[in-house]
């Protein structure tokens, strides 16, 4: 317990000393004045290197520079307040109330600890939160996948990741990806990035990742694209093959939702829609049984017929 | 007793955050301080005892942080260097940013000044972290607002409801009493006036919701799902991710040739799932449902002959 205190004491003292100084402190000055650096010069150096890494790990950036660039004096260290302190601008009671509500969304979910420590820092500003005008509706994020934090860490550090991904045929394929973005859409999380082996940008569903994501220790490996603000890659709808089908009146609502044109009839309507994923469409058509008849294209029509024959054969 | 959070780095992090917190919460009870920092009182005491030894080089009483906590209430002095609140780390920023995205969806019915605040906070955080993390608006903000309004004011709600299994739409007249999220879907719990029983409704299948001006007072009735579940045995002919996800089975536990057992409230859902399986699935139990699958496939086939 004592060694634990000694180390944390030294780190806090180092932080205070480097924050308080206006000029750069040389290593020699640090060893002489900051409490906790003991032993041979070599062991002090080792201690200091580790301390710098530890503080950096806590998000505290130590600046290296020299007091006077005209003279070749020894480089020194300092922490500027601008790099250290919270910079969210003015926050009033309502802002704090809103941020508190936002943080509470993670209750029981994967970033719960981070949201709590964020809230603690914001409460330290010393402004009393108000909730005037806010509803009592608390948003909830139901997210417990431990890969979430690994992927966010990799995106922030620009580190490559490796993971097993469940394919259409349920095989687990190993993917190596430079991750750019992570976003949620109707409760499902998507990861976009450069698939290193395929050399193309791809989108992956987080819930289709099998096992743990491995994050490379080396950061700063790539630049994320900045051109598009929306990292999900949109598909061009021109030149996509289209399907036409008859749909019984008041039936086939899921297919109708995809239709780009509809021709109303007596007992049947005819709709047209783009074929974005042939096998998904085939499956959706089959779901609707005898409420749908495919008119074109011919290969989709014949696929339906052969699948139906197979189902009849296997079910007597 | 909490024994976690005792690595030196966790302690450093906590101590640096303790100072600005104490400066704005002078005289806080030790027990409350521990609760705020989510650690035991023993750990906070250790933090304070350590912090007490810290200060500016020189380390005389003039330079050391001055803390008093013997009374069980904590005050702090002489800690100007660490007075500023530390900046948020990336996980903290991501947690707030995504929380705000959700808030936009749930607070839409509010006045525009709140929406503008949320937007401005969100912009400030995204300036630091970039645009790599976000939650798309789900489009249910208005619905959520209506449900919230009808619950708090005891008003009825009418809407069109789409039944996926029956492939039909019908109008429902309900008295809402709650909503919840399960398996990534959001549900409304309500008393259904035509069924005269509690029911659950999935948000993404509700449309044209209108809050009535009438309040029908009913005691909350827990939703009653029919007790009769249908058990079915399914043979996997070809492994397919789509079918595994539809049936809610583990993605990699299934291999071609294996058989699984599922349960459902509606036989029609099983029947349609087998058809949509496009030959990758065959039903092996129960016999009555197998005949129904065959019959449906024949009827569909008849359209093409």
Tab-separated table of C-alpha atoms in Angstrom, chain B:
chain	number	residue	atom	x	y	z
B	1	UNK	CA	-15.672	-3.166	0.836
B	2	UNK	CA	-14.619	-1.910	-2.556
B	3	UNK	CA	-11.168	-3.197	-3.340
B	4	UNK	CA	-10.969	-2.076	-6.945
B	5	UNK	CA	-9.540	1.221	-8.228
B	6	UNK	CA	-6.368	0.957	-6.213
B	7	UNK	CA	-3.765	0.970	-8.970
B	8	UNK	CA	-1.431	3.965	-8.620
B	9	UNK	CA	-2.675	5.436	-11.890
B	10	UNK	CA	-6.319	5.201	-10.875
B	11	UNK	CA	-5.373	6.927	-7.665
B	12	UNK	CA	-3.501	9.703	-9.475
B	13	UNK	CA	-6.482	10.248	-11.738
B	14	UNK	CA	-8.813	10.392	-8.759
B	15	UNK	CA	-6.585	12.745	-6.780
B	16	UNK	CA	-6.308	15.185	-9.675
B	17	UNK	CA	-10.106	15.171	-9.987
B	18	UNK	CA	-10.652	15.398	-6.226
B	19	UNK	CA	-9.031	18.824	-5.992
B	20	UNK	CA	-11.369	20.799	-8.305
B	21	UNK	CA	-14.356	18.835	-7.011
B	22	UNK	CA	-13.521	19.700	-3.385
B	23	UNK	CA	-12.890	23.342	-4.259
B	24	UNK	CA	-16.479	23.641	-5.453
B	25	UNK	CA	-17.915	21.319	-2.775
B	26	UNK	CA	-16.209	22.601	0.372
B	27	UNK	CA	-17.380	20.868	3.523
B	28	UNK	CA	-18.768	17.803	1.771
B	29	UNK	CA	-19.228	14.738	3.961
B	30	UNK	CA	-16.614	12.054	3.500
B	31	UNK	CA	-19.289	9.441	2.863
B	32	UNK	CA	-20.843	11.544	0.129
B	33	UNK	CA	-17.472	12.207	-1.452
B	34	UNK	CA	-16.845	8.469	-1.588
B	35	UNK	CA	-20.208	7.962	-3.265
B	36	UNK	CA	-19.453	10.605	-5.896
B	37	UNK	CA	-16.159	8.962	-6.759
B	38	UNK	CA	-17.655	5.492	-6.603
B	39	UNK	CA	-15.101	4.106	-4.156
B	40	UNK	CA	-15.140	3.141	-0.484
B	41	UNK	CA	-14.550	5.720	2.267
B	42	UNK	CA	-11.339	3.886	3.069
B	43	UNK	CA	-10.000	4.566	-0.403
B	44	UNK	CA	-11.032	8.234	-0.343
B	45	UNK	CA	-9.283	8.592	3.015
B	46	UNK	CA	-6.143	7.109	1.516
B	47	UNK	CA	-6.437	9.499	-1.435
B	48	UNK	CA	-6.811	12.493	0.885
B	49	UNK	CA	-3.911	11.379	3.079
B	50	UNK	CA	-1.717	11.075	-0.004
B	51	UNK	CA	-2.893	14.349	-1.472
B	52	UNK	CA	-2.046	16.036	1.780
B	53	UNK	CA	1.624	15.188	1.135
B	54	UNK	CA	1.552	16.798	-2.300
B	55	UNK	CA	2.267	20.314	-3.364
B	56	UNK	CA	4.765	22.586	-4.983
B	57	UNK	CA	8.486	21.850	-4.777
B	58	UNK	CA	9.766	22.906	-1.413
B	59	UNK	CA	7.035	20.917	0.298
B	60	UNK	CA	6.848	23.137	3.347
B	61	UNK	CA	3.376	23.824	4.787
B	62	UNK	CA	3.351	26.913	2.577
B	63	UNK	CA	3.568	24.825	-0.558
B	64	UNK	CA	1.592	21.741	0.466
B	65	UNK	CA	-2.087	21.276	-0.256
B	66	UNK	CA	-4.011	21.988	2.928
B	67	UNK	CA	-6.770	19.527	3.656
B	68	UNK	CA	-8.897	18.995	6.704
B	69	UNK	CA	-11.145	15.976	7.042
B	70	UNK	CA	-10.838	14.724	10.640
B	71	UNK	CA	-14.396	15.888	11.365
B	72	UNK	CA	-15.791	13.695	8.572
B	73	UNK	CA	-16.305	16.784	6.416
B	74	UNK	CA	-13.684	17.754	3.867
B	75	UNK	CA	-12.298	21.202	3.135
B	76	UNK	CA	-9.364	22.078	0.930
B	77	UNK	CA	-7.034	25.079	0.677
B	78	UNK	CA	-3.836	26.049	-1.096
B	79	UNK	CA	-4.440	23.949	-4.197
B	80	UNK	CA	-4.476	26.603	-6.912
B	81	UNK	CA	-2.238	24.739	-9.326
B	82	UNK	CA	-4.701	21.867	-9.582
B	83	UNK	CA	-7.829	24.027	-9.302
B	84	UNK	CA	-8.839	23.649	-12.943
B	85	UNK	CA	-11.086	20.773	-13.940
B	86	UNK	CA	-9.157	18.302	-16.059
B	87	UNK	CA	-10.092	17.889	-19.678
B	88	UNK	CA	-12.236	14.933	-20.668
B	89	UNK	CA	-10.543	11.847	-22.066
B	90	UNK	CA	-11.732	10.306	-25.333
B	91	UNK	CA	-14.004	7.679	-23.729
B	92	UNK	CA	-15.621	10.350	-21.607
B	93	UNK	CA	-16.208	12.548	-24.647
B	94	UNK	CA	-17.595	9.632	-26.650
B	95	UNK	CA	-19.970	8.696	-23.830
B	96	UNK	CA	-21.350	12.244	-23.636
B	97	UNK	CA	-21.510	12.729	-27.401
B	98	UNK	CA	-23.494	9.554	-27.986
B	99	UNK	CA	-25.684	10.291	-24.968
B	100	UNK	CA	-26.500	13.684	-26.503
B	101	UNK	CA	-27.358	12.040	-29.825
B	102	UNK	CA	-29.918	9.911	-28.011
B	103	UNK	CA	-31.175	12.921	-26.136
B	104	UNK	CA	-31.977	14.643	-29.433
B	105	UNK	CA	-34.345	11.789	-30.187
B	106	UNK	CA	-36.074	11.781	-26.837
B	107	UNK	CA	-36.330	15.526	-26.304
B	108	UNK	CA	-37.696	16.490	-29.694
B	109	UNK	CA	-41.063	17.549	-28.396
B	110	UNK	CA	-39.381	20.214	-26.293
B	111	UNK	CA	-38.983	23.815	-27.183
B	112	UNK	CA	-36.355	24.704	-29.714
B	113	UNK	CA	-34.114	26.428	-27.178
B	114	UNK	CA	-33.342	23.085	-25.508
B	115	UNK	CA	-32.731	21.473	-28.874
B	116	UNK	CA	-30.307	24.293	-29.684
B	117	UNK	CA	-28.474	23.734	-26.401
B	118	UNK	CA	-28.112	20.025	-27.098
B	119	UNK	CA	-26.838	20.825	-30.582
B	120	UNK	CA	-24.313	23.346	-29.293
B	121	UNK	CA	-22.940	20.988	-26.611
B	122	UNK	CA	-22.742	18.253	-29.190
B	123	UNK	CA	-20.814	20.523	-31.588
B	124	UNK	CA	-18.348	21.527	-28.881
B	125	UNK	CA	-17.601	17.892	-28.011
B	126	UNK	CA	-17.349	16.844	-31.667
B	127	UNK	CA	-14.837	19.604	-32.232
B	128	UNK	CA	-12.547	17.676	-29.889
B	129	UNK	CA	-13.278	14.088	-30.876
B	130	UNK	CA	-14.247	14.464	-34.537
B	131	UNK	CA	-17.257	13.050	-36.329
B	132	UNK	CA	-16.299	9.383	-36.061
B	133	UNK	CA	-18.883	8.471	-33.449
B	134	UNK	CA	-22.597	9.098	-33.741
B	135	UNK	CA	-26.056	7.645	-33.426
B	136	UNK	CA	-28.429	8.280	-36.302
B	137	UNK	CA	-31.783	9.719	-35.420
B	138	UNK	CA	-34.194	6.835	-35.233
B	139	UNK	CA	-37.281	8.805	-36.196
B	140	UNK	CA	-39.247	7.780	-33.105
B	141	UNK	CA	-38.761	11.043	-31.227
B	142	UNK	CA	-42.299	12.222	-31.974
B	143	UNK	CA	-43.785	8.858	-31.031
B	144	UNK	CA	-41.821	8.769	-27.784
B	145	UNK	CA	-43.066	12.251	-26.982
B	146	UNK	CA	-46.681	11.260	-27.632
B	147	UNK	CA	-46.422	8.141	-25.505
B	148	UNK	CA	-44.791	10.116	-22.709
B	149	UNK	CA	-47.528	12.734	-22.948
B	150	UNK	CA	-50.317	10.188	-22.909
B	151	UNK	CA	-48.829	8.331	-19.932
B	152	UNK	CA	-48.250	11.439	-17.837
B	153	UNK	CA	-51.720	12.802	-18.616
B	154	UNK	CA	-53.544	9.480	-18.589
B	155	UNK	CA	-54.761	9.876	-22.171
B	156	UNK	CA	-55.554	7.166	-24.687
B	157	UNK	CA	-53.578	6.614	-27.830
B	158	UNK	CA	-54.669	5.335	-31.225
B	159	UNK	CA	-52.344	4.139	-33.970
B	160	UNK	CA	-51.953	1.864	-36.953
B	161	UNK	CA	-50.121	-1.297	-36.101
B	162	UNK	CA	-48.343	-3.533	-38.555
B	163	UNK	CA	-48.210	-7.225	-37.818
B	164	UNK	CA	-45.183	-8.738	-39.516
B	165	UNK	CA	-46.421	-12.279	-39.084
B	166	UNK	CA	-49.943	-11.590	-40.327
B	167	UNK	CA	-48.665	-9.093	-42.947
B	168	UNK	CA	-51.535	-6.794	-42.064
B	169	UNK	CA	-52.233	-3.363	-40.658
B	170	UNK	CA	-54.955	-2.591	-38.167
B	171	UNK	CA	-56.011	0.270	-35.970
B	172	UNK	CA	-55.420	-0.040	-32.224
B	173	UNK	CA	-56.951	1.925	-29.403
B	174	UNK	CA	-54.867	1.660	-26.247
B	175	UNK	CA	-54.106	3.181	-22.850
B	176	UNK	CA	-50.303	3.274	-22.571
B	177	UNK	CA	-48.544	2.637	-19.293
B	178	UNK	CA	-44.907	2.148	-20.121
B	179	UNK	CA	-42.164	1.468	-22.581
B	180	UNK	CA	-38.947	-0.494	-22.567
B	181	UNK	CA	-36.081	-1.672	-24.756
B	182	UNK	CA	-35.230	-5.295	-25.342
B	183	UNK	CA	-32.850	-6.835	-27.886
B	184	UNK	CA	-32.377	-3.465	-29.616
B	185	UNK	CA	-36.110	-2.931	-30.110
B	186	UNK	CA	-38.227	-0.461	-28.253
B	187	UNK	CA	-41.668	-1.533	-27.088
B	188	UNK	CA	-44.792	0.175	-25.871
B	189	UNK	CA	-46.742	-1.521	-23.090
B	190	UNK	CA	-50.406	-0.683	-23.091
B	191	UNK	CA	-53.889	-1.843	-22.311
B	192	UNK	CA	-55.567	-2.724	-25.602
B	193	UNK	CA	-59.243	-1.800	-25.642
B	194	UNK	CA	-60.337	-4.257	-28.317
B	195	UNK	CA	-58.439	-7.201	-26.820
B	196	UNK	CA	-59.339	-6.008	-23.301
B	197	UNK	CA	-55.921	-7.062	-22.118
B	198	UNK	CA	-52.380	-5.796	-21.811
B	199	UNK	CA	-50.314	-5.950	-24.986
B	200	UNK	CA	-46.845	-4.936	-26.181
B	201	UNK	CA	-46.194	-3.099	-29.450
B	202	UNK	CA	-42.905	-2.659	-31.251
B	203	UNK	CA	-42.094	1.000	-32.014
B	204	UNK	CA	-40.996	0.388	-35.595
B	205	UNK	CA	-44.395	-1.110	-36.426
B	206	UNK	CA	-46.454	1.776	-35.054
B	207	UNK	CA	-47.591	4.552	-37.371
B	208	UNK	CA	-50.093	7.411	-37.364
B	209	UNK	CA	-50.141	7.680	-33.572
B	210	UNK	CA	-52.650	10.183	-32.215
B	211	UNK	CA	-53.083	11.168	-28.583
B	212	UNK	CA	-56.775	11.279	-27.705
B	213	UNK	CA	-58.428	13.824	-25.440
B	214	UNK	CA	-60.086	11.157	-23.380
B	215	UNK	CA	-58.657	9.505	-20.353
B	216	UNK	CA	-59.781	5.982	-19.771
B	217	UNK	CA	-58.656	5.044	-16.339
B	218	UNK	CA	-57.529	1.482	-16.221
B	219	UNK	CA	-55.298	-0.231	-13.757
B	220	UNK	CA	-52.077	-1.257	-15.459
B	221	UNK	CA	-52.493	-4.769	-16.705
B	222	UNK	CA	-49.324	-6.694	-17.292
B	223	UNK	CA	-49.120	-7.774	-20.871
B	224	UNK	CA	-50.417	-11.242	-21.356
B	225	UNK	CA	-48.631	-13.289	-23.861
B	226	UNK	CA	-50.415	-16.430	-24.796
B	227	UNK	CA	-48.991	-19.225	-22.718
B	228	UNK	CA	-49.060	-21.664	-25.605
B	229	UNK	CA	-45.725	-21.593	-27.289
B	230	UNK	CA	-45.221	-23.691	-30.358
B	231	UNK	CA	-42.119	-25.832	-30.334
B	232	UNK	CA	-40.580	-26.674	-33.648
B	233	UNK	CA	-37.544	-28.668	-34.695
B	234	UNK	CA	-35.631	-27.319	-37.668
B	235	UNK	CA	-32.909	-28.987	-39.660
B	236	UNK	CA	-30.175	-26.690	-40.999
B	237	UNK	CA	-29.471	-27.763	-44.596
B	238	UNK	CA	-27.088	-24.915	-45.347
B	239	UNK	CA	-25.618	-22.531	-42.777
B	240	UNK	CA	-26.790	-18.964	-43.346
B	241	UNK	CA	-26.252	-15.851	-41.283
B	242	UNK	CA	-29.618	-14.400	-42.261
B	243	UNK	CA	-31.489	-17.425	-40.968
B	244	UNK	CA	-29.454	-17.590	-37.776
B	245	UNK	CA	-30.207	-13.930	-37.071
B	246	UNK	CA	-33.886	-14.351	-37.886
B	247	UNK	CA	-34.243	-17.342	-35.600
B	248	UNK	CA	-32.211	-15.644	-32.882
B	249	UNK	CA	-29.659	-18.421	-32.595
B	250	UNK	CA	-25.974	-18.016	-31.925
B	251	UNK	CA	-24.199	-17.135	-35.140
B	252	UNK	CA	-21.468	-19.723	-35.013
B	253	UNK	CA	-23.099	-22.476	-32.990
B	254	UNK	CA	-24.955	-23.792	-36.023
B	255	UNK	CA	-23.476	-25.920	-38.739
B	256	UNK	CA	-24.992	-27.577	-41.773
B	257	UNK	CA	-26.702	-30.850	-40.939
B	258	UNK	CA	-27.447	-29.946	-37.331
B	259	UNK	CA	-30.924	-29.650	-35.863
B	260	UNK	CA	-32.189	-26.911	-33.597
B	261	UNK	CA	-35.347	-26.458	-31.543
B	262	UNK	CA	-37.071	-23.094	-31.416
B	263	UNK	CA	-40.181	-21.807	-29.693
B	264	UNK	CA	-42.604	-19.226	-30.919
B	265	UNK	CA	-45.950	-17.780	-29.923
B	266	UNK	CA	-47.233	-18.028	-33.453
B	267	UNK	CA	-47.002	-21.022	-35.795
B	268	UNK	CA	-47.373	-18.628	-38.721
B	269	UNK	CA	-44.032	-17.005	-37.880
B	270	UNK	CA	-42.319	-20.407	-37.979
B	271	UNK	CA	-43.999	-21.244	-41.280
B	272	UNK	CA	-42.918	-17.993	-42.918
B	273	UNK	CA	-39.393	-18.336	-41.526
B	274	UNK	CA	-39.046	-21.749	-43.142
B	275	UNK	CA	-40.247	-20.354	-46.494
B	276	UNK	CA	-37.903	-17.360	-46.199
B	277	UNK	CA	-35.091	-19.794	-45.410
B	278	UNK	CA	-35.114	-20.496	-49.150
B	279	UNK	CA	-34.388	-24.204	-48.752
B	280	UNK	CA	-31.656	-23.695	-46.166
B	281	UNK	CA	-34.045	-24.807	-43.430
B	282	UNK	CA	-36.443	-27.773	-43.211
B	283	UNK	CA	-39.014	-28.245	-40.539
B	284	UNK	CA	-38.893	-31.695	-38.934
B	285	UNK	CA	-41.416	-31.163	-36.112
B	286	UNK	CA	-44.407	-30.806	-35.568
B	287	UNK	CA	-46.156	-32.761	-38.301
B	288	UNK	CA	-49.120	-30.395	-38.652
B	289	UNK	CA	-46.869	-27.434	-39.356
B	290	UNK	CA	-44.785	-29.422	-41.861
B	291	UNK	CA	-47.946	-30.045	-43.887
B	292	UNK	CA	-48.773	-26.317	-43.690
B	293	UNK	CA	-45.308	-25.370	-45.018
B	294	UNK	CA	-45.732	-27.783	-47.900
B	295	UNK	CA	-49.212	-26.449	-48.643
B	296	UNK	CA	-48.018	-22.812	-48.655
B	297	UNK	CA	-45.133	-23.620	-50.969
B	298	UNK	CA	-47.516	-25.436	-53.346
B	299	UNK	CA	-49.917	-22.470	-53.402
B	300	UNK	CA	-47.072	-20.086	-54.195
B	301	UNK	CA	-45.759	-22.436	-56.853
B	302	UNK	CA	-49.213	-22.547	-58.450
B	303	UNK	CA	-48.842	-18.823	-59.284
B	304	UNK	CA	-45.969	-19.671	-61.582
B	305	UNK	CA	-47.567	-22.633	-63.397
